[in-house]
Tab-separated table of C-alpha atoms in Angstrom:
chain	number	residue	atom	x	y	z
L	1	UNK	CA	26.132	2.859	-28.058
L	2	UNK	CA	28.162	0.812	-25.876
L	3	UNK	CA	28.831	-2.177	-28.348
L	4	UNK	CA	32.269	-3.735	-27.601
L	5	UNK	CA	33.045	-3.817	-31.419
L	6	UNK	CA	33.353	0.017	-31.275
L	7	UNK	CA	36.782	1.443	-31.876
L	8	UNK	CA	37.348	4.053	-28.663
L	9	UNK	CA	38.189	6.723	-31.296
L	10	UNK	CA	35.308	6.073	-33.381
L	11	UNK	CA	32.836	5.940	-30.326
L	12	UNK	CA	34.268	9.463	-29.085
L	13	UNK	CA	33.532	11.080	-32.126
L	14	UNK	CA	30.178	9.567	-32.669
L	15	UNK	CA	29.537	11.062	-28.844
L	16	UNK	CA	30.862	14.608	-29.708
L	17	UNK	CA	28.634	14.381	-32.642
L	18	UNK	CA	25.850	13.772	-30.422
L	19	UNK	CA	26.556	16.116	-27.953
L	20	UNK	CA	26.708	19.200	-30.114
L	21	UNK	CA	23.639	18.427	-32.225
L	22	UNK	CA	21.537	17.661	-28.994
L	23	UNK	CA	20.715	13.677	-29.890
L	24	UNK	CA	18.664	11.645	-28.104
L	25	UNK	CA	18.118	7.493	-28.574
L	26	UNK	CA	14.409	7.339	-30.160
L	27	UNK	CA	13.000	4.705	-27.271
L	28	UNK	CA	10.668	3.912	-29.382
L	29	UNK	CA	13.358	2.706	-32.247
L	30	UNK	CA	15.167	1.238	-29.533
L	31	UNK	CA	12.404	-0.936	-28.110
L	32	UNK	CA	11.652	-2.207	-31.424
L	33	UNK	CA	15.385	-3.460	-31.698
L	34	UNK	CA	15.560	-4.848	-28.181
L	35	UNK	CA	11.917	-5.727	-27.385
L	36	UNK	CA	11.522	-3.635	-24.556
L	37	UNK	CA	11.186	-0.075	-23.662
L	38	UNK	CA	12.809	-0.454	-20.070
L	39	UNK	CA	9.598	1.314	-18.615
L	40	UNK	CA	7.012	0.786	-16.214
L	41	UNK	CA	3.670	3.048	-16.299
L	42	UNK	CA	1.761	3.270	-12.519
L	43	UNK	CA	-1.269	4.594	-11.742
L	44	UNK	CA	-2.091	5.724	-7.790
L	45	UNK	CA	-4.512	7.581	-6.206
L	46	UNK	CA	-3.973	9.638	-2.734
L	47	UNK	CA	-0.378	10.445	-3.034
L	48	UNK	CA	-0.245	11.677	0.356
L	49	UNK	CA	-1.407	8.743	2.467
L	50	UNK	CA	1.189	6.181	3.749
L	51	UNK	CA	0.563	3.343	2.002
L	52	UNK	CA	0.494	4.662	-1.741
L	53	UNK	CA	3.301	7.018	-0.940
L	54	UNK	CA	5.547	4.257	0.594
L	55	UNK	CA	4.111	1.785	-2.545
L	56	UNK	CA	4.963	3.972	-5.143
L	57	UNK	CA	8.612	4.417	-3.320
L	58	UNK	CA	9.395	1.012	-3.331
L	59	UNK	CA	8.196	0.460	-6.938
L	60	UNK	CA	10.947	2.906	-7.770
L	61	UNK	CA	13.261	1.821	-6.241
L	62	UNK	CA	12.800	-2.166	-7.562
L	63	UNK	CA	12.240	-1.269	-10.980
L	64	UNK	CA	15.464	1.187	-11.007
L	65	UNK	CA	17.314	-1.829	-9.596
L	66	UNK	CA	16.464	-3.614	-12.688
L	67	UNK	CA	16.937	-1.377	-14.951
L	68	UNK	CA	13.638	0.162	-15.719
L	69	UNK	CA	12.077	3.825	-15.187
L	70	UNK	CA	8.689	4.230	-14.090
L	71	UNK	CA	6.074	6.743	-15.426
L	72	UNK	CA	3.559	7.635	-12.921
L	73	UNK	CA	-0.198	8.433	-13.692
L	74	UNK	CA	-1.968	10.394	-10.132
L	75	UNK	CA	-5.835	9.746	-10.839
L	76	UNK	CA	-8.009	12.340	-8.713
L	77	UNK	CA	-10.932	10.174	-8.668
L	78	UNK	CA	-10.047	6.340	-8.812
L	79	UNK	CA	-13.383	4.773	-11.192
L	80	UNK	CA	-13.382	2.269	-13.549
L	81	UNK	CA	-13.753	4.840	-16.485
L	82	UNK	CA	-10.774	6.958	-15.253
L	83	UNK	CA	-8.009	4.218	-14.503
L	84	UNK	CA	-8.634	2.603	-17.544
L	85	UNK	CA	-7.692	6.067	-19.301
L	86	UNK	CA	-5.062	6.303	-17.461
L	87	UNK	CA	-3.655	3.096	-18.591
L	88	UNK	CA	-4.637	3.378	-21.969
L	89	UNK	CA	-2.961	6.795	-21.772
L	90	UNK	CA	0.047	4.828	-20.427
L	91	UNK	CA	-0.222	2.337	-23.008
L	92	UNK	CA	0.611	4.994	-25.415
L	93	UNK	CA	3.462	6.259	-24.022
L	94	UNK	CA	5.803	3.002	-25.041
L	95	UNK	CA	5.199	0.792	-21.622
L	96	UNK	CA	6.424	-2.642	-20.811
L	97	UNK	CA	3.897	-3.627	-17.877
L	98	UNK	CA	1.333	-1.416	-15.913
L	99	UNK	CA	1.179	-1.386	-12.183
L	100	UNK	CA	-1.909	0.082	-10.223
L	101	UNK	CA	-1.419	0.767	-6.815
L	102	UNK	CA	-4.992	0.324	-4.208
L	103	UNK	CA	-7.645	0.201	-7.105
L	104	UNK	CA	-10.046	1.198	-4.216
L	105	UNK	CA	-13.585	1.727	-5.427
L	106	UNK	CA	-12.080	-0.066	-9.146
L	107	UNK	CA	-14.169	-3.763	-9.310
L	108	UNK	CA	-12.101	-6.518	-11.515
L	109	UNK	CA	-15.182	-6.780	-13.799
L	110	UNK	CA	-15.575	-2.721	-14.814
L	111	UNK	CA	-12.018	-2.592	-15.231
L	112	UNK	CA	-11.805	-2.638	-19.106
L	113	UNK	CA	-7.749	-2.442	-19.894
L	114	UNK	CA	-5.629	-2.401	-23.271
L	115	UNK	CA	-5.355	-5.878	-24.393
L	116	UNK	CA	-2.110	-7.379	-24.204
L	117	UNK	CA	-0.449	-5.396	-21.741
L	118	UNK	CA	1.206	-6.764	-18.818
L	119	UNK	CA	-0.839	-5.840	-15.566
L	120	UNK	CA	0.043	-6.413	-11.478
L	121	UNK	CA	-2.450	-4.955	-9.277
L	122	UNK	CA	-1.799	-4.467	-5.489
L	123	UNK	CA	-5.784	-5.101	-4.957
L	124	UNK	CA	-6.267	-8.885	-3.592
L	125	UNK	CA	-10.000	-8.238	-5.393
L	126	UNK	CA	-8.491	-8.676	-8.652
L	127	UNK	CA	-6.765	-12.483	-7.895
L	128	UNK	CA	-8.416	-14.199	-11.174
L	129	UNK	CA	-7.906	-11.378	-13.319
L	130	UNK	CA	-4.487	-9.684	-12.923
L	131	UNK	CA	-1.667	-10.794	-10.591
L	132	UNK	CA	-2.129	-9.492	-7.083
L	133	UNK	CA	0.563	-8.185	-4.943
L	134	UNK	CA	-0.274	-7.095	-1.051
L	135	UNK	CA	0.077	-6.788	2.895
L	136	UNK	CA	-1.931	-10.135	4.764
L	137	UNK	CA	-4.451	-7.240	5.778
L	138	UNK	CA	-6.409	-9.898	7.244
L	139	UNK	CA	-3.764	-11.278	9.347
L	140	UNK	CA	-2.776	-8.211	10.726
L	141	UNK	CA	-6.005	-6.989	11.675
L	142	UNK	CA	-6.481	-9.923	13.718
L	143	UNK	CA	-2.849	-9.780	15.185
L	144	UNK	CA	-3.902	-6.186	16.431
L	145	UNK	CA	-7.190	-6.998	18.121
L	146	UNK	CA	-6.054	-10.837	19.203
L	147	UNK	CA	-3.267	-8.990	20.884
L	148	UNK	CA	-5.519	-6.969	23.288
L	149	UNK	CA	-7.601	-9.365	23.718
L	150	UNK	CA	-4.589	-11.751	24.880
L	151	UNK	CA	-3.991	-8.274	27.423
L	152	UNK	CA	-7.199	-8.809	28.836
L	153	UNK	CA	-9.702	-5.929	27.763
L	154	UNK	CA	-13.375	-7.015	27.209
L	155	UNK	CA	-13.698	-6.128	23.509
L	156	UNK	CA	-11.833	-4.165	21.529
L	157	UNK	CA	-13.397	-0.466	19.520
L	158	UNK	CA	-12.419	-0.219	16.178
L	159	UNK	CA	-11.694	3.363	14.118
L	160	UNK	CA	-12.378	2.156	10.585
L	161	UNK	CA	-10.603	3.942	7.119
L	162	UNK	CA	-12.823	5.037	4.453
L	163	UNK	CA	-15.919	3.102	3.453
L	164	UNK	CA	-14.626	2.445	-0.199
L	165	UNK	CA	-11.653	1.158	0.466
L	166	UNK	CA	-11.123	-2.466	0.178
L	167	UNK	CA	-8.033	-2.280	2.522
L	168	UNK	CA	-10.163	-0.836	5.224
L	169	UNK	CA	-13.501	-3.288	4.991
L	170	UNK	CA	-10.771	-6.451	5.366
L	171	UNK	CA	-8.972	-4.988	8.347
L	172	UNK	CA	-12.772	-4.196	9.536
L	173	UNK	CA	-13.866	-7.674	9.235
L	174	UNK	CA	-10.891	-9.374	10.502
L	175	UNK	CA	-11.351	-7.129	13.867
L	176	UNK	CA	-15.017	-8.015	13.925
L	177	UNK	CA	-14.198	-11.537	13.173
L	178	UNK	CA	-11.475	-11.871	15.819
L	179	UNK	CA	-14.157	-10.586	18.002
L	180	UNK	CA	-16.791	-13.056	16.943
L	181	UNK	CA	-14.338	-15.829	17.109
L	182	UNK	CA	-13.472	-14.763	20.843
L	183	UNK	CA	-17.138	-15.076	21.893
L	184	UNK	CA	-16.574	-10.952	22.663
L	185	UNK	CA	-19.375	-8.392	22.105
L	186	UNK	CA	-18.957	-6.224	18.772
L	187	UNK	CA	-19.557	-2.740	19.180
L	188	UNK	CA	-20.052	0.076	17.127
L	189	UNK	CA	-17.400	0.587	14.283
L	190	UNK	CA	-16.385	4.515	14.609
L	191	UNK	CA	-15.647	6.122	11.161
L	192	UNK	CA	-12.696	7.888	9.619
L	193	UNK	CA	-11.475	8.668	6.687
L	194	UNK	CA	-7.015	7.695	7.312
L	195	UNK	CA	-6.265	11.219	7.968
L	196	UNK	CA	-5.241	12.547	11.731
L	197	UNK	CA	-7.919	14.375	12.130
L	198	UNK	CA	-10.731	12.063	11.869
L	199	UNK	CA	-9.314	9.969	14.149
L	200	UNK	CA	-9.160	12.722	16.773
L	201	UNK	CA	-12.769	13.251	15.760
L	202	UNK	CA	-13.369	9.613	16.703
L	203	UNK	CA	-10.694	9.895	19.735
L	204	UNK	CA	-13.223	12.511	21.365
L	205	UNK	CA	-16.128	10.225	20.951
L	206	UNK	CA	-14.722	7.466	22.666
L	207	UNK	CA	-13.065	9.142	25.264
L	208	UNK	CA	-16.156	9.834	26.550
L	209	UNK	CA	-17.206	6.373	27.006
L	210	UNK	CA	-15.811	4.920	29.964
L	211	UNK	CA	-16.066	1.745	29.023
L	212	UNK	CA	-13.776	2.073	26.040
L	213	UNK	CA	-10.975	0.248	27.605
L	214	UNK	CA	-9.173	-0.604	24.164
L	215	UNK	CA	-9.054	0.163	20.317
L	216	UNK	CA	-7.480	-0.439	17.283
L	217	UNK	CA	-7.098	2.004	14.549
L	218	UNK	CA	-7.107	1.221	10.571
L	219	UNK	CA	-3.886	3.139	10.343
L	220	UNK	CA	-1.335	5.085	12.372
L	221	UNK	CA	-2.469	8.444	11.496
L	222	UNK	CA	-5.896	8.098	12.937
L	223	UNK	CA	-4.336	6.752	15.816
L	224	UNK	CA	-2.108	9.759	16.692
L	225	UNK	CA	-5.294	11.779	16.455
L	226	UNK	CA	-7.017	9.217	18.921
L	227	UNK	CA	-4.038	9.307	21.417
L	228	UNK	CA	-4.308	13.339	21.154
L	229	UNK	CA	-7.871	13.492	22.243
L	230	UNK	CA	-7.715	10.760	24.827
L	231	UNK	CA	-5.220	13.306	26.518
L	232	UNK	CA	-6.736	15.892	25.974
L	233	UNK	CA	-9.621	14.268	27.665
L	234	UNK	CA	-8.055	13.100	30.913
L	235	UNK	CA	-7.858	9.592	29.509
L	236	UNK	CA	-4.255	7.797	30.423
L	237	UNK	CA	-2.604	5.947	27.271
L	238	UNK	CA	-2.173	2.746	28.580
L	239	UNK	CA	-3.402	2.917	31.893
L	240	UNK	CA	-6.787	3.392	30.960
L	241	UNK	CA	-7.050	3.189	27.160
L	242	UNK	CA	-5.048	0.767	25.216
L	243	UNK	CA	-4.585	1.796	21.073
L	244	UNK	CA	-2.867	-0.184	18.373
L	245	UNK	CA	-2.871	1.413	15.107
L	246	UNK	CA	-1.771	-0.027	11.360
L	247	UNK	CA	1.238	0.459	8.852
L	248	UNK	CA	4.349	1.070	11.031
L	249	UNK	CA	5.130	4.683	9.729
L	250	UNK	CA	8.402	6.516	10.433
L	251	UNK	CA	6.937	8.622	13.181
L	252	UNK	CA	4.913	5.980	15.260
L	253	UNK	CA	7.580	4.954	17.865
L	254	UNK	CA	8.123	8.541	18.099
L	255	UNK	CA	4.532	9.394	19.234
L	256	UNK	CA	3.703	9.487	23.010
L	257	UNK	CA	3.560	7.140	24.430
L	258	UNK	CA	5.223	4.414	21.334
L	259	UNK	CA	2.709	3.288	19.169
L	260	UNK	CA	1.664	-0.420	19.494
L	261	UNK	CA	0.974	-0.957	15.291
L	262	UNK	CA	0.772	-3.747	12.248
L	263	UNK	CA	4.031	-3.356	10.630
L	264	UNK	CA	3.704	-3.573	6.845
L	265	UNK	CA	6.686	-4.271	4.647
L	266	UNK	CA	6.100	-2.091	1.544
L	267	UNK	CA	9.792	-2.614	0.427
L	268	UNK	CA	8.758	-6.089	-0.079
L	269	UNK	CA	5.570	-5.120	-1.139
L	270	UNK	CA	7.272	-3.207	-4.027
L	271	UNK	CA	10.046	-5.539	-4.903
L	272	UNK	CA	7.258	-8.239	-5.780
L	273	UNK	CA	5.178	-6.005	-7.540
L	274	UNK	CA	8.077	-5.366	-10.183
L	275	UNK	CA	9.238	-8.944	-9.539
L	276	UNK	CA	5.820	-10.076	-11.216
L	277	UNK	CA	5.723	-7.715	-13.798
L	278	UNK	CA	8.617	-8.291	-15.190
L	279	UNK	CA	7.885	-11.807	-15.350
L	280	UNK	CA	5.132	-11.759	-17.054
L	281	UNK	CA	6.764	-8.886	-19.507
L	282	UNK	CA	9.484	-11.247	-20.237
L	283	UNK	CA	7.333	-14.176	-20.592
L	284	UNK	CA	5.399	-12.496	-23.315
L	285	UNK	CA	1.667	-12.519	-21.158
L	286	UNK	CA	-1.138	-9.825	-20.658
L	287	UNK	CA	-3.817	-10.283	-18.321
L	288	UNK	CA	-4.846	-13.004	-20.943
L	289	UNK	CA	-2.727	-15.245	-20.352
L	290	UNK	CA	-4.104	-18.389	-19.144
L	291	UNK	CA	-3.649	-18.550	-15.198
L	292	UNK	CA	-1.463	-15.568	-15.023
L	293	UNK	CA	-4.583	-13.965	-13.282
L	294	UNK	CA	-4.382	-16.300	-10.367
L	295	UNK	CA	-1.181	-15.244	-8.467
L	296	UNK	CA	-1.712	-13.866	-5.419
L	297	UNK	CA	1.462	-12.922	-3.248
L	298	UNK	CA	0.957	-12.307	0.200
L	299	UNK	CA	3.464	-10.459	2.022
L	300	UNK	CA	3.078	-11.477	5.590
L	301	UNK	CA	2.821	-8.540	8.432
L	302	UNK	CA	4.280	-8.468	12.203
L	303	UNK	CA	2.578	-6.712	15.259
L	304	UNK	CA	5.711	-4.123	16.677
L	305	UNK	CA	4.570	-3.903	20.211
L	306	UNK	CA	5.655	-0.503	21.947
L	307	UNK	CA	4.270	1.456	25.269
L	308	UNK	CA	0.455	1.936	23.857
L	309	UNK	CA	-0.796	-0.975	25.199
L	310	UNK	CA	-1.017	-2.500	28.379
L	311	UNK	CA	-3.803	-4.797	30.661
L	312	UNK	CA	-6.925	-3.344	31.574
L	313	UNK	CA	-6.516	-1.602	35.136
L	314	UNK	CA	-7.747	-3.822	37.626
């Protein structure tokens, strides 16, 4: 429907007709005529945590801007084995382009995906073998811990995110870098796993080292659970500890005091994801397509600094 060469009369009937028996367009007929099925499959993992959450959001939001509806795929346990079911389970539901979202423990090479289909990855691991899309993790780690640093603290602690996930090893080595670089002893990474909690569990541990002057946390949720047990602990936020944290979300310059953090721009983030797809849809290319695997966007990051952090006392 909507062809101009449609009489109005003839068009209302055909849409009463349609209306009473219940008709829907077959997509599948549809993308066969037009070449494209105006749908984007995604497969996530950890729905709850910022960064898929506001990801996935902005996805939605770019690919209804063009046009397109997304079909999302929430994998409990993010292997090789089970993404690739997921997208071949995509595959089968009439997609134009697949988008996966933090392939975490995925590796490029176990990643065995339905030929031909159009693949961006927010994962800079997979730059060689699908498009890559993401935050300059590296740059804002370093912005974080360069920043107190540049305040004047000694070193700078570091709560890290989960073990297996690559966003949390390159924000870990760009702090221990920075560190390095600075000619600034290393110390002990403390562990967590993104949620609140842990970082409250790590909050307790360092509160009880007095020489913990500073520290920068993998993301803002550990970081409100850091600020909670340095007051519960006696321990002043600035005046005695410093703590950035990482991802900007909507309640960090509502914490007390204003969280110090990496902003990340996940509307961008999104917009290029579905930017790239749909390039590569339109240009006719799967993940075979000679240099297509190559692209890596980085979307740069900023350091929003608010009352968390201030010099050393003394």
């Amino acid at each position: 429907m909507g062809l101009d060469n449609v009489r109005p009369a003839t068009r209302d009937k055909v849409l009463a007709a349609m209306a009473q028996l219940g008709y829907a367009p077959n997509t599948a007929a549809r993308a066969l005529r037009y070449g494209s099925f105006r749908t984007i499959g995604m497969i996530a993992h950890g729905l709850a945590r910022t960064g898929e959450s506001r990801t996935i959001e902005a996805v939605v939001e770019a690919a209804r801007n063009e046009g397109y509806t997304v079909t999302l795929i929430d994998v409990e346990n993010p292997s090789s084995d089970v993404v690739a079911a997921a997208a071949t389970r995509l595959s089968h539901q009439a997609i134009d382009g697949l988008v996966i979202v933090r392939a975490e423990t995925v590796t490029p090479d176990s990643l065995a995906l339905p030929p031909h289909l159009p693949v961006v990855v927010s994962d800079s691991r997979f730059v060689g073998h699908h498009p890559a899309v993401g935050a300059d993790q590296v740059d804002g780690a370093r912005r974080a811990t360069q920043h107190l640093l540049d305040l004047g603290h000694r070193t700078v602690h570091h709560v890290r995110g989960p073990a297996g996930s690559a966003p949390a090893q390159l924000r870990a080595e760009s702090w221990r870098d920075t560190l390095v670089a600075a000619g600034r002893p290393v110390p002990e990474i403390v562990p967590g796993d993104w949620t609140a909690g842990s970082g409250y569990d790590a909050g307790r541990r360092l509160a009880a080292d007095p020489e913990v002057t500073a520290v920068f946390c993998a993301n803002d949720e550990m970081a409100a659970g850091v600020l909670r047990a340095l007051h519960e602990a006696g321990r002043e936020v600035p005046g005695d500890v410093s703590v950035v944290g990482f991802d900007d979300i909507l309640l960090a310059e509502y914490l007390w005091p204003p969280l110090t953090t990496v902003v990340q721009d996940f509307g961008e983030i999104g917009r290029r994801l579905v930017a790239r797809l749909l390039q590569e849809v339109r240009a006719g290319g799967g993940p075979a397509k000679a240099g297509a695997g190559d692209l890596h966007e980085v979307v740069p990051v900023e350091l929003e600094v608010r009352e968390s952090t201030a010099p050393p006392r003394g």
